[in-house]
CSV table of C-alpha atoms in Angstrom, one decimal:
chain,number,residue,atom,x,y,z
T,1058,MET,CA,85.3,120.9,93.3
T,1059,GLU,CA,88.8,121.3,94.8
T,1060,LYS,CA,91.6,119.0,93.8
T,1061,ALA,CA,91.7,115.7,95.6
T,1062,LYS,CA,94.9,114.5,97.4
T,1063,VAL,CA,96.5,111.4,96.0
T,1064,TYR,CA,99.5,110.0,97.9
T,1065,PHE,CA,102.3,108.2,96.0
T,1066,THR,CA,105.4,106.1,96.8
T,1067,ASN,CA,107.7,104.2,94.5
T,1068,LYS,CA,108.7,101.9,97.3
T,1069,ILE,CA,106.8,98.8,96.6
T,1070,GLU,CA,106.6,96.9,99.9
T,1071,GLY,CA,104.1,95.9,102.5
T,1072,GLU,CA,105.1,98.7,104.8
T,1073,SER,CA,104.4,101.3,102.1
T,1074,LEU,CA,100.7,100.3,102.1
T,1075,VAL,CA,100.5,101.1,105.8
T,1076,LYS,CA,102.4,104.4,105.4
T,1077,LEU,CA,100.0,105.5,102.6
T,1078,TYR,CA,97.0,104.6,104.6
T,1079,GLU,CA,98.3,106.6,107.6
T,1080,ALA,CA,99.1,109.6,105.3
T,1081,LEU,CA,95.4,109.9,104.5
T,1082,GLY,CA,94.8,110.8,108.1
T,1083,VAL,CA,91.7,108.6,108.7
T,1084,THR,CA,91.0,105.5,110.6
T,1085,LEU,CA,88.5,103.0,109.2
T,1086,PRO,CA,86.0,102.3,112.0
T,1087,GLY,CA,84.3,99.1,113.2
T,1088,LYS,CA,84.4,95.9,111.3
T,1089,VAL,CA,86.6,96.5,108.2
T,1090,ALA,CA,86.1,94.7,104.9
T,1091,VAL,CA,89.2,94.6,102.6
T,1092,LYS,CA,88.1,94.2,99.0
T,1093,LEU,CA,90.8,92.7,96.8
T,1094,HIS,CA,91.1,90.3,93.9
T,1095,SER,CA,91.6,86.7,94.9
T,1096,GLY,CA,93.1,85.9,91.5
T,1097,GLU,CA,91.7,83.4,89.0
T,1098,GLU,CA,93.3,80.0,89.1
T,1099,GLY,CA,96.3,80.0,86.8
T,1100,ASN,CA,96.7,83.8,86.9
T,1101,GLN,CA,100.3,84.9,87.8
T,1102,ASN,CA,99.8,88.6,88.2
T,1103,TYR,CA,97.4,89.1,91.1
T,1104,MET,CA,98.7,90.7,94.3
T,1105,LYS,CA,99.8,88.0,96.7
T,1106,PRO,CA,98.9,87.7,100.4
T,1107,ASP,CA,102.5,88.4,101.7
T,1108,PHE,CA,102.5,91.8,99.9
T,1109,VAL,CA,99.2,93.0,101.5
T,1110,LYS,CA,99.5,91.3,104.9
T,1111,ASP,CA,100.8,94.3,106.8
T,1112,ILE,CA,97.9,96.6,105.8
T,1113,ILE,CA,95.2,94.0,106.3
T,1114,GLU,CA,96.5,93.3,109.8
T,1115,HIS,CA,96.9,97.0,110.4
T,1116,VAL,CA,93.2,97.6,109.9
T,1117,ASN,CA,92.2,94.3,111.4
T,1118,GLY,CA,90.4,93.6,108.2
T,1119,THR,CA,88.4,90.7,106.7
T,1120,VAL,CA,89.2,89.8,103.1
T,1121,VAL,CA,86.0,89.9,101.0
T,1122,GLU,CA,85.2,88.8,97.5
T,1123,CYS,CA,82.2,87.9,95.4
T,1124,ASN,CA,81.6,85.1,93.0
T,1125,THR,CA,82.0,85.5,89.2
T,1126,ALA,CA,79.4,85.4,86.5
T,1127,TYR,CA,81.6,83.3,84.2
T,1128,GLU,CA,82.9,79.7,84.4
T,1129,GLY,CA,86.1,79.2,86.3
T,1130,ALA,CA,87.4,78.5,89.8
T,1131,ARG,CA,85.5,81.4,91.4
T,1132,ASN,CA,81.9,81.1,90.1
T,1133,THR,CA,80.6,79.2,93.1
T,1134,THR,CA,81.3,79.8,96.8
T,1135,GLU,CA,82.6,76.2,97.3
T,1136,LYS,CA,85.1,76.6,94.5
T,1137,HIS,CA,86.0,80.2,95.4
T,1138,MET,CA,86.8,79.2,99.0
T,1139,GLU,CA,88.9,76.3,97.7
T,1140,LEU,CA,90.9,78.8,95.6
T,1141,MET,CA,91.2,81.1,98.6
T,1142,LYS,CA,93.0,78.3,100.4
T,1143,LYS,CA,95.1,77.5,97.3
T,1144,HIS,CA,96.2,81.2,97.0
T,1145,SER,CA,96.8,81.3,100.8
T,1146,TRP,CA,94.2,84.0,101.5
T,1147,SER,CA,92.5,81.9,104.1
T,1148,LYS,CA,95.8,80.9,105.6
T,1149,TYR,CA,96.5,84.4,106.8
T,1150,PHE,CA,93.1,86.1,107.0
T,1151,THR,CA,89.4,85.6,107.7
T,1152,VAL,CA,87.7,85.4,104.3
T,1153,ASP,CA,84.1,86.2,103.4
T,1154,ILE,CA,82.5,85.5,100.1
T,1155,LEU,CA,79.9,88.3,100.3
T,1156,ASP,CA,77.3,86.7,98.0
T,1157,SER,CA,77.6,83.2,99.4
T,1158,GLU,CA,74.1,83.3,100.8
T,1159,ALA,CA,72.2,86.1,99.1
T,1160,GLU,CA,72.4,89.5,97.5
T,1161,ASP,CA,71.1,92.9,98.4
T,1162,VAL,CA,70.0,95.7,96.0
T,1163,LEU,CA,71.4,99.2,96.3
T,1164,GLU,CA,69.7,102.0,94.4
T,1165,ASN,CA,71.1,104.8,92.2
T,1166,PRO,CA,68.1,106.7,90.9
T,1167,ASN,CA,70.4,109.0,88.8
T,1168,GLY,CA,72.4,106.2,87.2
T,1169,ALA,CA,73.1,107.0,83.5
T,1170,VAL,CA,72.4,103.4,82.4
T,1171,ILE,CA,71.4,101.3,85.5
T,1172,GLN,CA,69.6,102.5,88.6
T,1173,LYS,CA,70.3,99.6,90.8
T,1174,ASN,CA,73.2,97.4,91.8
T,1175,MET,CA,73.1,93.9,93.2
T,1176,VAL,CA,75.8,93.3,95.8
T,1177,GLY,CA,76.7,90.4,98.1
T,1178,ALA,CA,74.4,90.6,101.1
T,1179,ASN,CA,77.2,90.1,103.6
T,1180,MET,CA,78.4,93.6,102.7
T,1181,LYS,CA,76.0,95.1,105.2
T,1182,ASN,CA,77.9,93.3,108.0
T,1183,TYR,CA,80.9,95.7,107.6
T,1184,ASP,CA,81.1,99.3,109.0
T,1185,SER,CA,83.9,100.4,106.6
T,1186,MET,CA,86.0,99.2,103.7
T,1187,LEU,CA,89.5,99.3,102.4
T,1188,MET,CA,89.4,99.1,98.6
T,1189,LEU,CA,92.7,97.4,97.8
T,1190,SER,CA,93.1,97.4,94.0
T,1191,HIS,CA,95.6,96.0,91.6
T,1192,PHE,CA,95.9,98.6,88.8
T,1193,LYS,CA,96.4,96.8,85.4
T,1194,GLY,CA,94.8,96.4,82.0
T,1195,HIS,CA,91.5,94.6,81.4
T,1196,PRO,CA,90.2,92.7,78.3
T,1197,ALA,CA,86.8,94.4,78.5
T,1198,GLY,CA,87.1,97.5,80.6
T,1199,GLY,CA,90.5,98.6,79.2
T,1200,PHE,CA,91.9,98.9,82.7
T,1201,GLY,CA,91.0,97.9,86.2
T,1202,GLY,CA,91.5,100.0,89.3
T,1203,ALA,CA,89.4,101.3,92.2
T,1204,ILE,CA,86.2,102.0,90.3
T,1205,LYS,CA,86.1,98.5,88.7
T,1206,ASN,CA,87.0,96.8,92.0
T,1207,MET,CA,84.1,98.4,93.9
T,1208,SER,CA,81.6,98.0,91.0
T,1209,ILE,CA,82.1,94.7,89.3
T,1210,GLY,CA,84.1,93.4,92.2
T,1211,LEU,CA,81.4,93.9,94.9
T,1212,ALA,CA,78.6,92.8,92.6
T,1213,SER,CA,77.0,89.4,93.1
T,1214,ARG,CA,77.0,86.9,90.3
T,1215,GLU,CA,73.7,88.3,89.0
T,1216,GLY,CA,75.0,91.8,89.7
T,1217,LYS,CA,78.1,91.3,87.6
T,1218,SER,CA,76.0,90.1,84.7
T,1219,TYR,CA,73.6,93.1,85.2
T,1220,ILE,CA,76.4,95.6,85.0
T,1221,HIS,CA,78.1,93.9,82.0
T,1222,THR,CA,74.8,93.9,80.0
T,1223,GLY,CA,73.8,97.5,81.0
T,1224,GLY,CA,70.8,96.3,82.9
T,1225,VAL,CA,69.5,93.0,81.5
T,1226,GLU,CA,67.9,90.9,84.1
T,1227,HIS,CA,69.0,87.2,84.2
T,1228,ALA,CA,70.9,87.7,80.9
T,1229,SER,CA,71.7,84.8,78.7
T,1230,PHE,CA,75.2,84.0,77.6
T,1231,GLU,CA,74.4,85.5,74.2
T,1232,GLU,CA,73.2,88.7,75.8
T,1233,LEU,CA,76.3,88.9,77.9
T,1234,MET,CA,78.6,88.5,74.9
T,1235,ASN,CA,76.7,91.0,72.7
T,1236,ALA,CA,76.0,93.7,75.2
T,1237,ASP,CA,76.7,97.3,74.3
T,1238,HIS,CA,80.2,98.1,75.4
T,1239,ASP,CA,79.9,101.8,76.4
T,1240,SER,CA,76.8,100.9,78.4
T,1241,PHE,CA,78.9,98.4,80.3
T,1242,LEU,CA,81.6,101.1,81.0
T,1243,LYS,CA,79.0,103.6,82.2
T,1244,SER,CA,77.2,100.9,84.3
T,1245,MET,CA,80.4,100.3,86.3
T,1246,ALA,CA,80.3,104.0,87.3
T,1247,ASP,CA,76.6,103.8,88.1
T,1248,ALA,CA,77.3,100.7,90.3
T,1249,ALA,CA,80.3,102.3,92.0
T,1250,LYS,CA,78.1,105.3,93.1
T,1251,THR,CA,75.9,102.9,95.1
T,1252,ILE,CA,79.0,101.8,97.0
T,1253,THR,CA,80.2,105.3,97.8
T,1254,ASP,CA,76.7,106.2,98.9
T,1255,PHE,CA,76.6,103.1,101.1
T,1256,TYR,CA,79.9,103.7,102.9
T,1257,LYS,CA,80.2,107.5,102.5
T,1258,ASP,CA,83.4,108.6,104.2
T,1259,LYS,CA,84.1,105.2,105.7
T,1260,ILE,CA,86.0,103.9,102.6
T,1261,VAL,CA,89.7,104.2,101.7
T,1262,TYR,CA,91.2,103.5,98.3
T,1263,ILE,CA,94.7,102.1,97.5
T,1264,ASN,CA,95.9,101.2,94.0
T,1265,ALA,CA,99.1,99.2,93.5
T,1266,MET,CA,100.7,99.7,90.1
T,1267,VAL,CA,102.6,96.4,90.0
T,1268,ASN,CA,102.6,93.4,87.6
T,1269,MET,CA,100.9,95.6,85.0
T,1270,SER,CA,99.7,93.2,82.3
T,1271,VAL,CA,97.1,94.3,79.7
T,1272,ASP,CA,95.0,91.5,81.2
T,1273,CYS,CA,93.1,91.3,84.5
T,1274,ASP,CA,93.6,89.1,87.5
T,1275,CYS,CA,90.3,87.4,86.4
T,1276,CYS,CA,92.1,85.9,83.3
T,1277,TYR,CA,93.3,82.3,83.9
T,1278,ILE,CA,95.7,82.8,81.0
T,1279,ALA,CA,97.1,86.3,81.2
T,1280,GLU,CA,99.9,88.1,79.4
T,1281,ASP,CA,102.9,88.7,81.5
T,1282,PRO,CA,103.4,92.4,82.7
T,1283,CYS,CA,104.3,94.7,79.9
T,1284,MET,CA,105.6,97.6,82.1
T,1285,GLN,CA,108.0,97.9,85.0
T,1286,ASP,CA,106.3,98.5,88.4
T,1287,ILE,CA,105.6,102.2,89.1
T,1288,GLY,CA,104.5,102.4,92.7
T,1289,ILE,CA,101.5,102.5,95.1
T,1290,LEU,CA,98.9,105.3,95.4
T,1291,ALA,CA,96.2,106.1,98.0
T,1292,SER,CA,93.3,108.5,98.2
T,1293,LEU,CA,89.9,109.2,99.6
T,1294,ASP,CA,88.7,109.8,96.1
T,1295,PRO,CA,88.6,106.8,93.7
T,1296,VAL,CA,88.2,108.9,90.6
T,1297,ALA,CA,91.3,111.0,91.3
T,1298,LEU,CA,93.1,107.8,92.2
T,1299,ASP,CA,92.4,106.0,89.0
T,1300,GLN,CA,93.1,109.1,87.0
T,1301,ALA,CA,96.5,109.5,88.6
T,1302,CYS,CA,97.3,105.9,87.8
T,1303,ILE,CA,96.2,106.5,84.2
T,1304,ASP,CA,98.4,109.6,84.0
T,1305,LEU,CA,101.4,107.8,85.3
T,1306,VAL,CA,101.0,105.2,82.6
T,1307,TYR,CA,100.5,107.8,79.8
T,1308,ASN,CA,103.5,109.8,81.0
T,1309,SER,CA,105.8,106.8,81.4
T,1310,SER,CA,108.8,106.3,79.1
T,1311,ASP,CA,108.7,102.5,79.7
T,1312,PRO,CA,108.9,100.6,76.4
T,1313,GLY,CA,105.7,98.6,77.3
T,1314,ARG,CA,103.7,101.7,77.9
T,1315,ASP,CA,102.2,101.8,74.4
T,1316,HIS,CA,100.9,98.2,74.7
T,1317,LEU,CA,98.9,99.1,77.9
T,1318,VAL,CA,97.7,102.4,76.4
T,1319,GLU,CA,96.5,100.6,73.3
T,1320,ARG,CA,94.5,98.2,75.6
T,1321,ILE,CA,92.9,101.2,77.5
T,1322,GLU,CA,92.1,103.2,74.4
T,1323,SER,CA,90.8,100.3,72.2
T,1324,ARG,CA,88.2,99.5,75.0
T,1325,ASN,CA,87.4,103.2,75.5
T,1326,GLY,CA,88.4,102.6,79.1
T,1327,LEU,CA,88.6,106.3,80.1
T,1328,LEU,CA,84.8,106.5,79.7
T,1329,THR,CA,84.4,104.8,83.1
T,1330,ILE,CA,86.4,107.5,84.9
T,1331,LYS,CA,84.6,110.3,83.1
T,1332,SER,CA,81.2,108.7,83.9
T,1333,ALA,CA,82.2,108.3,87.6
T,1334,GLU,CA,83.1,112.0,87.8
T,1335,GLU,CA,79.7,112.8,86.2
T,1336,GLN,CA,78.0,110.6,88.8
T,1337,GLY,CA,79.6,112.8,91.5
T,1338,ILE,CA,81.8,110.0,92.9
T,1339,GLY,CA,84.9,112.2,92.8
T,1340,THR,CA,87.0,114.5,90.7
T,1341,ARG,CA,89.7,113.9,88.0
T,1342,GLU,CA,91.6,116.9,89.3
T,1343,TYR,CA,94.2,115.9,91.9
T,1344,GLU,CA,97.4,116.9,93.6
T,1345,LEU,CA,100.0,114.1,93.6
T,1346,ILE,CA,101.9,114.0,96.9
T,1347,SER,CA,105.0,111.8,97.2
T,1348,ILE,CA,105.9,110.3,100.5
T,1349,ASP,CA,109.1,108.4,101.5
């Protein structure tokens, strides 16, 4: 497989998101879903609406999310929509909680751990998708980027639990807490494959390396960022994109770099990227192209 193109800018502003999208040379067709993280109540690190407003308007997108499998402000559609108002997502954009009514099952017969993925049923209403991900650490996965955003992020409540447990149907809290960790990491890659199969070439990936805490936007109590912002990256290949972000962290001289690397490695986070490559989602070999 030839090297994937990953575009990069260190100019962290709304206009840069549009420039990176245009650098990819594609136009997302039809009704566009913009998958991002709405931010748990109390979280200070998630990407804010004013930062992503330009790109969402540029693609005429609908902000989409799914409910969580854990307690909090996003585990029911009613509470999630209330938080969407509080975080100003619905002030600027049309918002759709994809699993508000039902879920659909997508198949991955060659999945390493799981062979199906439960997603919000409303996903079928969109012709294309912009995967707009905040790259940062994660308490369970080690890090979160494009692969996590389209696997766990697009899964329904039951689907999230299914991925976390490596394929346990209607898992109990105890099963969720005691699930095999590496099976969870590989299951994210298995689930992500169903999304790339669903949208094929009608999906674009952008990662913003900003507010990089070791914790995810799903944490209502999260550590403050441990590294300075690095920039924004875009690609048509989510594996290459996440790998490029990982490499920028590892090659950084920032004093907080070691803290984030420890989080990634202590959770075996790189297994997800390796598994995604094995699933044929993309390649870890890339060419990094800087743009003004």
